Tab-separated table of C-alpha atoms in Angstrom:
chain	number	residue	atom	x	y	z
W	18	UNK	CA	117.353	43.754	128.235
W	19	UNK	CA	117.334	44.325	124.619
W	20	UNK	CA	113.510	45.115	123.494
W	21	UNK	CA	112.005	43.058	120.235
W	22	UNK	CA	109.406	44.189	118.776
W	23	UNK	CA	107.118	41.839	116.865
W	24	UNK	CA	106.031	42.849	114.020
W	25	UNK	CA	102.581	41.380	112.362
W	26	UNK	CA	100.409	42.122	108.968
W	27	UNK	CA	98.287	39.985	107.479
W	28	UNK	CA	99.872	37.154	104.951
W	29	UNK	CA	97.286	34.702	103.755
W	30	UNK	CA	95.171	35.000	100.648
W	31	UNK	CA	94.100	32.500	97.874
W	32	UNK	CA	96.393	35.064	95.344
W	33	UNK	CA	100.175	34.062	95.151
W	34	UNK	CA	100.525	37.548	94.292
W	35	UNK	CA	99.111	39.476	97.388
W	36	UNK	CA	100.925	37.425	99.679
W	37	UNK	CA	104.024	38.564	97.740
W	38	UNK	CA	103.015	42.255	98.284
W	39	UNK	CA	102.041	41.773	101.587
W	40	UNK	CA	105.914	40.108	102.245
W	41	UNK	CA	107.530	43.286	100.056
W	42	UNK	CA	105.819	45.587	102.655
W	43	UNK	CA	106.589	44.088	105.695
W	44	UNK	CA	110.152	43.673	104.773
W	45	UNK	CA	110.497	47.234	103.688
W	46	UNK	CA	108.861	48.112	107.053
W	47	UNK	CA	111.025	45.646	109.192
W	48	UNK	CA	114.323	46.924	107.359
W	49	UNK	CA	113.380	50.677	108.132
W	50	UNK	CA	112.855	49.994	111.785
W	51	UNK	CA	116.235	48.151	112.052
W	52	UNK	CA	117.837	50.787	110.036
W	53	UNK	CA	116.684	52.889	113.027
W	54	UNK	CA	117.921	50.696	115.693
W	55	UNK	CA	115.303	48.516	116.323
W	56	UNK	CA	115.394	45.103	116.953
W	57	UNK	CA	112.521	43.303	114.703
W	58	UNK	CA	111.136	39.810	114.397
W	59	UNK	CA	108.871	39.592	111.626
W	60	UNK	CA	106.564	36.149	111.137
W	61	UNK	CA	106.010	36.694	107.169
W	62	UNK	CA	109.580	37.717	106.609
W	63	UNK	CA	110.164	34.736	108.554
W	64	UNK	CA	108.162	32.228	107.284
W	65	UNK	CA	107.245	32.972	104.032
W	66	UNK	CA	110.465	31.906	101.890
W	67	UNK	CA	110.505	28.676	104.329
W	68	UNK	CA	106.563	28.219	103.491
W	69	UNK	CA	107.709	28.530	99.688
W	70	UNK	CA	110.499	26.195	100.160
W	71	UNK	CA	109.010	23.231	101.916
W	72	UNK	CA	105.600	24.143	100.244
W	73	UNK	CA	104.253	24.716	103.763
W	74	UNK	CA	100.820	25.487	104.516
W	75	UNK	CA	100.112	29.258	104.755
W	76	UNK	CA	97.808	30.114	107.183
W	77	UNK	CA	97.700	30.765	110.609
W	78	UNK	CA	96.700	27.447	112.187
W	79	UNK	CA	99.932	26.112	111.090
W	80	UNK	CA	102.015	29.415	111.797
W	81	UNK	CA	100.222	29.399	115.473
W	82	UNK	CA	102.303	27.750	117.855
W	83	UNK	CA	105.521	29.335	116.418
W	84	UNK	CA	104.331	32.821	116.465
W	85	UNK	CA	103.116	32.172	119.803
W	86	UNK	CA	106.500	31.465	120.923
W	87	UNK	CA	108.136	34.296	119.173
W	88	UNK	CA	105.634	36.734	120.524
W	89	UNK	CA	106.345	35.370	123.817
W	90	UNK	CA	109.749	36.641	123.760
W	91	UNK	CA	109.285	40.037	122.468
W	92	UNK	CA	108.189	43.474	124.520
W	93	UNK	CA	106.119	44.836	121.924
W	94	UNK	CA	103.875	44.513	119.176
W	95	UNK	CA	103.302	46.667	115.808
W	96	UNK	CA	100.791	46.395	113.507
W	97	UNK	CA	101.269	47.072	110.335
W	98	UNK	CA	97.976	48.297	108.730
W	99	UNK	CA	98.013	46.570	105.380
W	100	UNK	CA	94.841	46.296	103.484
W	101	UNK	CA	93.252	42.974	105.430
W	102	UNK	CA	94.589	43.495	108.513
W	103	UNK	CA	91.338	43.461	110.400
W	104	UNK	CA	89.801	40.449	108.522
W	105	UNK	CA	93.390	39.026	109.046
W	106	UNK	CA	92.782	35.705	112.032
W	107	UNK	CA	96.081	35.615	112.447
W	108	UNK	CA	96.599	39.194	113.319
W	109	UNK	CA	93.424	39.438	115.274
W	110	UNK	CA	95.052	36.249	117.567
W	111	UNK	CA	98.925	38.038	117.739
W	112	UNK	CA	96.570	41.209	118.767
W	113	UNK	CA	94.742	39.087	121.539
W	114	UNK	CA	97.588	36.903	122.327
W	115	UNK	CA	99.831	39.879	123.042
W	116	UNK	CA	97.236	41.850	125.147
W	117	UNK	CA	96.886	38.335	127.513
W	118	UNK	CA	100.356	38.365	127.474
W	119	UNK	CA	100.557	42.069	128.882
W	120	UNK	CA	102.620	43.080	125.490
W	121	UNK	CA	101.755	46.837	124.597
W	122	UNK	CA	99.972	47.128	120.933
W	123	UNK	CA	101.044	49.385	118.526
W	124	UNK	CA	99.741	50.295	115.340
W	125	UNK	CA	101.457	51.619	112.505
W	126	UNK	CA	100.825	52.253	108.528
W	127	UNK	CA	102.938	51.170	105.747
């Protein structure tokens, strides 16, 4: 089996402009890790140009039960240590969710 690594950072804020930065990052992250090989599914590369498009809500409560599902499938999950990521709730629940799941946490730092 292929291993997919899941990889979170916090997203949501009131500024337009963080979660912009926050999306750069990831992405750069994501597309150095597949550069190397890896196979990556990221939830803000993901979901943030949909969110944007169908002027979705941001946040995890909507995000939840997708991410959930996407986790599900995966065999690991990084962390990327943005600025936020421990306030982040929807990091905090991939963190918890994966570690119920029995899905080995990784952290890493931009």
């Amino acid at each position: 089996m292929t291993e997919l690594t899941y990889l979170a950072t916090p997203y949501s804020h009131p500024d337009a402009a963080v979660r912009q930065a926050r999306f750069d990052a990831v992405n750069g992250v994501a597309a150095r890790m597949m550069a190397e090989g890896q196979h990556v599914f990221s939830p803000i590369s993901h979901g943030h140009s949909i969110a944007l498009a169908g002027d979705l809500p941001t946040g995890w409560e909507y995000w939840a039960t997708m991410d959930r599902r996407h986790l599900g499938i995966c065999t690991r999950l990084v962390v990327l240590r943005l600025d936020g990521w421990r306030e982040s709730v929807g990091v905090q629940h991939e963190i918890e969710i994966a570690e119920a799941m029995g899905i080995p946490v990784e952290f890493i730092d931009a």
